[in-house]
């Protein structure tokens, strides 16, 4: 499956999530884990609820990281209410995909100020948002009102939260949030914990940039760091290192076949990532899809790093 097909799958997943019935939604929920005093991770239980959510709660209010999808609004609010009765003051979007930005407009209408990298806002303005009926213009309320280019800091709730941009990684607008004092990092989709990652080549992501971003985060962590990934369970240094090692080796394996003149289909038939299948393969990024996205990203790295046409936003886990 090439990246255009993956984008089509993304759009379909968002549409399916948007039209799921009440009975299906009733089976879904978010678990809440306090990863450090005043810092929480909300993770979907019972099915796909979007990306993992972060919350900083304290005397200064509530800072939220990512906000799932519209069908999950009620169960998300229930989970938030289980740890605080305060409204969300600031909402940080780690990247543009709809399973991380889907409730922007609602939360902004409730008073949240949306913060994101400048490329994320540009994507929403230029391309809109994915709905069950296809791409639609992004409502004004869904747009970030505070943007940054390289880095910025929050000094709220007794936490020094450092936001920094990692270039051409999962997309071209990724933000990583490091709570320095608490030793907690929210990676967004720069980490799929224990899963082959999705690298959105059509939204400015790149294979080499994704690996570089993971290495940049790895340099910031120690054995006690708690890492909130975009998808998958709460992680630590060993989990991130395992992802870096897998990706670095996988890149080397695919590069060798490209250098040997093999076509994408020939490489897929060789199954060079077979040794990673049992641990890393999953429903959305299978071993074949991982092989194809690495091949596409490494074969034409400049094209994938500069593309900015996000036709589909969202994915399933």
Short mmCIF file of C-alpha atoms in Angstrom, two decimals:
data_model
loop_
_atom_site.label_atom_id
_atom_site.label_comp_id
_atom_site.label_asym_id
_atom_site.label_seq_id
_atom_site.Cartn_x
_atom_site.Cartn_y
_atom_site.Cartn_z
CA UNK A 1 0.00 0.00 0.00
CA UNK A 2 1.50 3.36 -1.03
CA UNK A 3 1.11 6.57 0.93
CA UNK A 4 -1.79 7.77 -1.22
CA UNK A 5 -3.65 4.57 -0.29
CA UNK A 6 -2.76 5.13 3.36
CA UNK A 7 -4.21 8.64 3.14
CA UNK A 8 -7.43 7.18 1.72
CA UNK A 9 -7.51 4.72 4.60
CA UNK A 10 -7.03 7.57 7.04
CA UNK A 11 -10.00 9.40 5.61
CA UNK A 12 -12.12 6.27 5.84
CA UNK A 13 -11.16 5.72 9.48
CA UNK A 14 -12.13 9.26 10.41
CA UNK A 15 -15.45 8.81 8.62
CA UNK A 16 -16.10 5.51 10.38
CA UNK A 17 -15.25 7.06 13.74
CA UNK A 18 -17.54 10.00 13.02
CA UNK A 19 -20.51 7.77 12.19
CA UNK A 20 -20.15 5.08 14.86
CA UNK A 21 -23.41 4.42 16.67
CA UNK A 22 -24.30 5.15 20.27
CA UNK A 23 -24.02 1.52 21.38
CA UNK A 24 -20.46 1.30 20.05
CA UNK A 25 -19.51 4.58 21.71
CA UNK A 26 -20.96 3.44 25.01
CA UNK A 27 -18.38 0.64 25.14
CA UNK A 28 -15.51 3.08 24.80
CA UNK A 29 -13.91 5.07 27.59
CA UNK A 30 -10.69 6.77 28.62
CA UNK A 31 -8.54 5.51 31.45
CA UNK A 32 -6.75 8.12 33.55
CA UNK A 33 -3.22 7.65 34.87
CA UNK A 34 -1.41 10.23 37.01
CA UNK A 35 2.11 10.08 35.60
CA UNK A 36 3.44 12.79 37.95
CA UNK A 37 1.77 15.09 40.50
CA UNK A 38 -0.81 17.11 38.56
CA UNK A 39 0.01 15.46 35.23
CA UNK A 40 -2.29 12.86 33.69
CA UNK A 41 -2.44 10.61 30.65
CA UNK A 42 -5.85 9.73 29.20
CA UNK A 43 -5.82 6.60 27.05
CA UNK A 44 -8.65 4.96 25.17
CA UNK A 45 -10.15 1.73 26.46
CA UNK A 46 -12.37 -0.67 24.49
CA UNK A 47 -11.42 0.48 21.01
CA UNK A 48 -10.07 3.38 19.00
CA UNK A 49 -10.65 6.74 20.70
CA UNK A 50 -7.96 8.81 19.01
CA UNK A 51 -4.53 9.73 20.30
CA UNK A 52 -3.40 9.73 23.91
CA UNK A 53 -4.28 12.91 25.80
CA UNK A 54 -2.19 14.79 28.34
CA UNK A 55 -3.48 17.03 31.15
CA UNK A 56 -1.66 19.46 33.42
CA UNK A 57 -3.89 20.45 36.34
CA UNK A 58 -3.17 22.90 39.13
CA UNK A 59 -3.83 26.30 40.67
CA UNK A 60 -3.29 28.05 37.34
CA UNK A 61 -5.88 25.97 35.52
CA UNK A 62 -5.84 23.16 32.96
CA UNK A 63 -3.47 22.65 30.05
CA UNK A 64 -4.56 19.88 27.69
CA UNK A 65 -2.52 18.09 25.03
CA UNK A 66 -4.57 16.81 22.06
CA UNK A 67 -8.32 16.26 22.09
CA UNK A 68 -9.41 13.10 20.22
CA UNK A 69 -12.36 13.12 17.77
CA UNK A 70 -15.93 14.50 17.89
CA UNK A 71 -17.65 11.13 18.60
CA UNK A 72 -15.46 10.79 21.70
CA UNK A 73 -16.27 14.23 23.11
CA UNK A 74 -18.62 13.01 25.84
CA UNK A 75 -16.42 10.20 27.14
CA UNK A 76 -13.41 12.51 26.95
CA UNK A 77 -15.19 15.12 29.04
CA UNK A 78 -16.19 12.40 31.52
CA UNK A 79 -12.55 11.39 31.87
CA UNK A 80 -11.44 14.98 32.35
CA UNK A 81 -14.16 15.52 34.97
CA UNK A 82 -12.81 12.52 36.89
CA UNK A 83 -9.60 14.44 37.65
CA UNK A 84 -10.71 18.09 37.62
CA UNK A 85 -13.81 20.26 37.60
CA UNK A 86 -11.95 23.15 35.99
CA UNK A 87 -12.36 24.16 32.34
CA UNK A 88 -9.53 23.71 29.85
CA UNK A 89 -7.58 26.96 29.54
CA UNK A 90 -4.96 25.97 26.96
CA UNK A 91 -5.11 23.19 24.36
CA UNK A 92 -1.87 22.10 22.70
CA UNK A 93 -2.13 20.23 19.40
CA UNK A 94 0.87 17.95 18.80
CA UNK A 95 0.08 17.67 15.07
CA UNK A 96 -2.70 18.16 12.54
CA UNK A 97 -4.36 14.73 12.32
CA UNK A 98 -8.04 14.61 13.19
CA UNK A 99 -7.70 12.00 15.93
CA UNK A 100 -5.65 14.59 17.86
CA UNK A 101 -7.43 17.83 16.84
CA UNK A 102 -11.02 16.70 16.28
CA UNK A 103 -12.56 18.58 19.22
CA UNK A 104 -10.67 21.83 18.73
CA UNK A 105 -13.70 23.89 17.82
CA UNK A 106 -15.79 22.65 20.74
CA UNK A 107 -13.08 23.19 23.34
CA UNK A 108 -12.25 26.63 21.93
CA UNK A 109 -15.92 27.57 22.10
CA UNK A 110 -15.78 26.54 25.76
CA UNK A 111 -12.91 28.97 26.34
CA UNK A 112 -9.71 27.04 25.53
CA UNK A 113 -6.87 28.83 23.74
CA UNK A 114 -5.36 26.53 21.09
CA UNK A 115 -1.57 26.38 20.78
CA UNK A 116 0.34 24.64 17.97
CA UNK A 117 3.22 24.83 15.56
CA UNK A 118 2.68 27.39 12.79
CA UNK A 119 2.62 24.67 10.09
CA UNK A 120 -0.34 23.00 11.77
CA UNK A 121 -2.39 26.18 11.54
CA UNK A 122 -1.36 26.58 7.92
CA UNK A 123 -2.51 23.02 7.14
CA UNK A 124 -5.93 23.65 8.67
CA UNK A 125 -6.35 26.98 6.88
CA UNK A 126 -5.26 25.64 3.49
CA UNK A 127 -6.73 22.14 3.54
CA UNK A 128 -9.48 22.11 6.16
CA UNK A 129 -10.51 19.18 8.32
CA UNK A 130 -11.55 15.61 7.56
CA UNK A 131 -15.24 14.82 8.10
CA UNK A 132 -17.53 11.92 7.23
CA UNK A 133 -18.35 13.84 4.03
CA UNK A 134 -14.74 14.51 3.06
CA UNK A 135 -12.51 17.52 3.58
CA UNK A 136 -14.30 20.64 4.79
CA UNK A 137 -13.02 24.15 5.59
CA UNK A 138 -11.80 24.33 9.17
CA UNK A 139 -14.11 26.42 11.36
CA UNK A 140 -12.42 29.49 12.78
CA UNK A 141 -12.80 28.14 16.32
CA UNK A 142 -10.73 25.06 15.41
CA UNK A 143 -7.66 27.09 14.47
CA UNK A 144 -4.74 27.70 16.84
CA UNK A 145 -4.66 31.26 18.15
CA UNK A 146 -1.10 30.96 19.46
CA UNK A 147 1.62 29.49 17.24
CA UNK A 148 5.39 29.11 17.37
CA UNK A 149 8.14 28.26 14.92
CA UNK A 150 10.87 26.57 16.98
CA UNK A 151 10.02 26.47 20.68
CA UNK A 152 8.03 28.06 23.48
CA UNK A 153 7.47 27.60 27.21
CA UNK A 154 4.53 27.42 29.61
CA UNK A 155 5.03 28.30 33.27
CA UNK A 156 1.77 27.08 34.78
CA UNK A 157 0.74 24.78 37.64
CA UNK A 158 4.25 24.76 39.03
CA UNK A 159 5.51 23.04 35.87
CA UNK A 160 8.05 24.24 33.30
CA UNK A 161 6.54 22.91 30.08
CA UNK A 162 8.86 23.24 27.10
CA UNK A 163 7.33 22.88 23.62
CA UNK A 164 9.65 22.29 20.69
CA UNK A 165 9.23 21.57 17.02
CA UNK A 166 10.73 18.47 15.39
CA UNK A 167 11.06 19.07 11.67
CA UNK A 168 9.61 16.77 9.00
CA UNK A 169 8.98 13.89 11.39
CA UNK A 170 5.44 12.45 11.61
CA UNK A 171 4.24 15.58 9.75
CA UNK A 172 5.82 18.99 9.16
CA UNK A 173 4.05 20.50 12.17
CA UNK A 174 4.92 18.20 15.09
CA UNK A 175 5.27 19.51 18.64
CA UNK A 176 6.86 17.63 21.54
CA UNK A 177 6.08 18.76 25.10
CA UNK A 178 8.63 18.24 27.85
CA UNK A 179 7.66 18.84 31.48
CA UNK A 180 11.20 19.31 32.71
CA UNK A 181 10.69 19.30 36.46
CA UNK A 182 8.28 16.37 36.37
CA UNK A 183 10.45 14.39 33.91
CA UNK A 184 7.48 13.70 31.63
CA UNK A 185 7.36 14.01 27.84
CA UNK A 186 4.37 13.90 25.49
CA UNK A 187 5.67 12.92 22.05
CA UNK A 188 2.51 13.09 19.97
CA UNK A 189 2.82 10.65 17.08
CA UNK A 190 6.60 10.84 17.02
CA UNK A 191 6.23 7.66 19.08
CA UNK A 192 3.84 4.77 18.52
CA UNK A 193 4.81 2.67 21.53
CA UNK A 194 5.46 -0.94 20.50
CA UNK A 195 3.95 -0.36 17.04
CA UNK A 196 5.25 0.37 13.58
CA UNK A 197 4.86 4.15 13.20
CA UNK A 198 2.83 5.98 10.59
CA UNK A 199 5.03 8.55 8.84
CA UNK A 200 2.76 10.91 6.91
CA UNK A 201 4.86 11.62 3.84
CA UNK A 202 1.98 13.57 2.27
CA UNK A 203 1.80 16.01 5.19
CA UNK A 204 5.48 16.87 5.26
CA UNK A 205 6.70 13.93 7.31
CA UNK A 206 9.88 12.07 6.39
CA UNK A 207 11.57 8.83 7.31
CA UNK A 208 14.92 10.32 8.24
CA UNK A 209 13.23 13.21 10.05
CA UNK A 210 11.12 10.81 12.09
CA UNK A 211 14.21 8.91 13.22
CA UNK A 212 16.06 12.16 13.98
CA UNK A 213 13.12 13.35 16.08
CA UNK A 214 13.07 10.14 18.11
CA UNK A 215 16.81 10.43 18.71
CA UNK A 216 16.37 14.05 19.79
CA UNK A 217 13.78 13.00 22.38
CA UNK A 218 15.89 10.03 23.48
CA UNK A 219 18.72 12.42 24.34
CA UNK A 220 16.39 14.18 26.80
CA UNK A 221 15.23 11.15 28.80
CA UNK A 222 16.64 9.03 31.58
CA UNK A 223 15.57 5.78 33.17
CA UNK A 224 12.90 7.56 35.24
CA UNK A 225 11.31 9.58 32.43
CA UNK A 226 7.67 8.81 31.74
CA UNK A 227 6.75 9.16 28.08
CA UNK A 228 3.19 9.68 26.85
CA UNK A 229 3.21 8.39 23.24
CA UNK A 230 0.76 9.39 20.56
CA UNK A 231 -0.56 5.81 20.58
CA UNK A 232 0.13 2.80 22.74
CA UNK A 233 0.70 2.44 26.50
CA UNK A 234 2.70 4.74 28.74
CA UNK A 235 6.36 4.40 27.77
CA UNK A 236 9.84 4.78 29.21
CA UNK A 237 13.37 5.17 27.91
CA UNK A 238 13.68 1.48 27.00
CA UNK A 239 10.52 1.64 24.87
CA UNK A 240 11.73 4.69 22.96
CA UNK A 241 15.18 3.14 22.49
CA UNK A 242 13.56 -0.03 21.12
CA UNK A 243 11.64 2.08 18.59
CA UNK A 244 14.79 3.95 17.56
CA UNK A 245 16.73 0.70 17.13
CA UNK A 246 13.94 -0.92 15.10
CA UNK A 247 13.55 2.09 12.84
CA UNK A 248 17.27 2.59 12.34
CA UNK A 249 17.75 -1.05 11.37
CA UNK A 250 14.65 -1.08 9.16
CA UNK A 251 15.89 1.99 7.30
CA UNK A 252 19.24 0.33 6.69
CA UNK A 253 17.55 -2.82 5.39
CA UNK A 254 15.33 -0.92 2.94
CA UNK A 255 18.14 1.41 1.84
CA UNK A 256 20.27 -1.59 0.91
CA UNK A 257 17.56 -2.92 -1.40
CA UNK A 258 16.97 0.49 -2.98
CA UNK A 259 20.71 0.75 -3.62
CA UNK A 260 20.57 -2.71 -5.20
CA UNK A 261 17.99 -1.41 -7.66
CA UNK A 262 15.00 -3.34 -6.30
CA UNK A 263 11.50 -2.04 -6.98
CA UNK A 264 9.02 -1.45 -4.18
CA UNK A 265 7.07 -4.62 -4.98
CA UNK A 266 10.29 -6.64 -5.16
CA UNK A 267 11.32 -5.38 -1.73
CA UNK A 268 7.90 -6.19 -0.29
CA UNK A 269 8.15 -9.71 -1.71
CA UNK A 270 11.53 -10.13 0.00
CA UNK A 271 9.95 -9.18 3.34
CA UNK A 272 13.09 -7.60 4.83
CA UNK A 273 11.25 -6.58 8.02
CA UNK A 274 10.04 -10.11 8.80
CA UNK A 275 12.00 -10.22 12.06
CA UNK A 276 9.93 -7.31 13.39
CA UNK A 277 6.54 -8.65 12.37
CA UNK A 278 5.50 -10.44 15.57
CA UNK A 279 6.21 -7.48 17.85
CA UNK A 280 5.57 -4.37 15.73
CA UNK A 281 2.92 -5.31 13.13
CA UNK A 282 -0.58 -3.97 13.84
CA UNK A 283 -3.88 -3.29 12.11
CA UNK A 284 -3.12 0.10 10.60
CA UNK A 285 0.61 -0.13 9.84
CA UNK A 286 1.23 -3.74 8.93
CA UNK A 287 4.69 -5.05 8.09
CA UNK A 288 3.91 -4.59 4.40
CA UNK A 289 2.72 -1.02 4.90
CA UNK A 290 5.79 -0.24 6.98
CA UNK A 291 8.00 -1.58 4.19
CA UNK A 292 6.19 0.45 1.56
CA UNK A 293 6.23 3.73 3.48
CA UNK A 294 9.95 3.36 4.24
CA UNK A 295 10.65 2.56 0.58
CA UNK A 296 8.63 5.57 -0.62
CA UNK A 297 10.18 7.92 1.92
CA UNK A 298 13.75 6.78 1.28
CA UNK A 299 13.40 6.56 -2.51
CA UNK A 300 12.27 10.20 -2.80
CA UNK A 301 13.21 11.84 0.51
CA UNK A 302 13.10 15.42 -0.76
CA UNK A 303 9.60 15.06 -2.16
CA UNK A 304 8.24 13.51 1.04
CA UNK A 305 9.87 16.13 3.25
CA UNK A 306 8.33 19.06 1.40
CA UNK A 307 4.86 17.75 0.59
CA UNK A 308 1.99 19.43 2.40
CA UNK A 309 -1.28 17.97 1.13
CA UNK A 310 -3.00 16.27 4.06
CA UNK A 311 -5.98 14.60 2.43
CA UNK A 312 -6.65 12.38 5.44
CA UNK A 313 -6.16 12.99 9.11
CA UNK A 314 -6.44 10.21 11.64
CA UNK A 315 -5.54 6.57 12.19
CA UNK A 316 -6.62 3.62 14.21
CA UNK A 317 -5.19 1.71 17.12
#
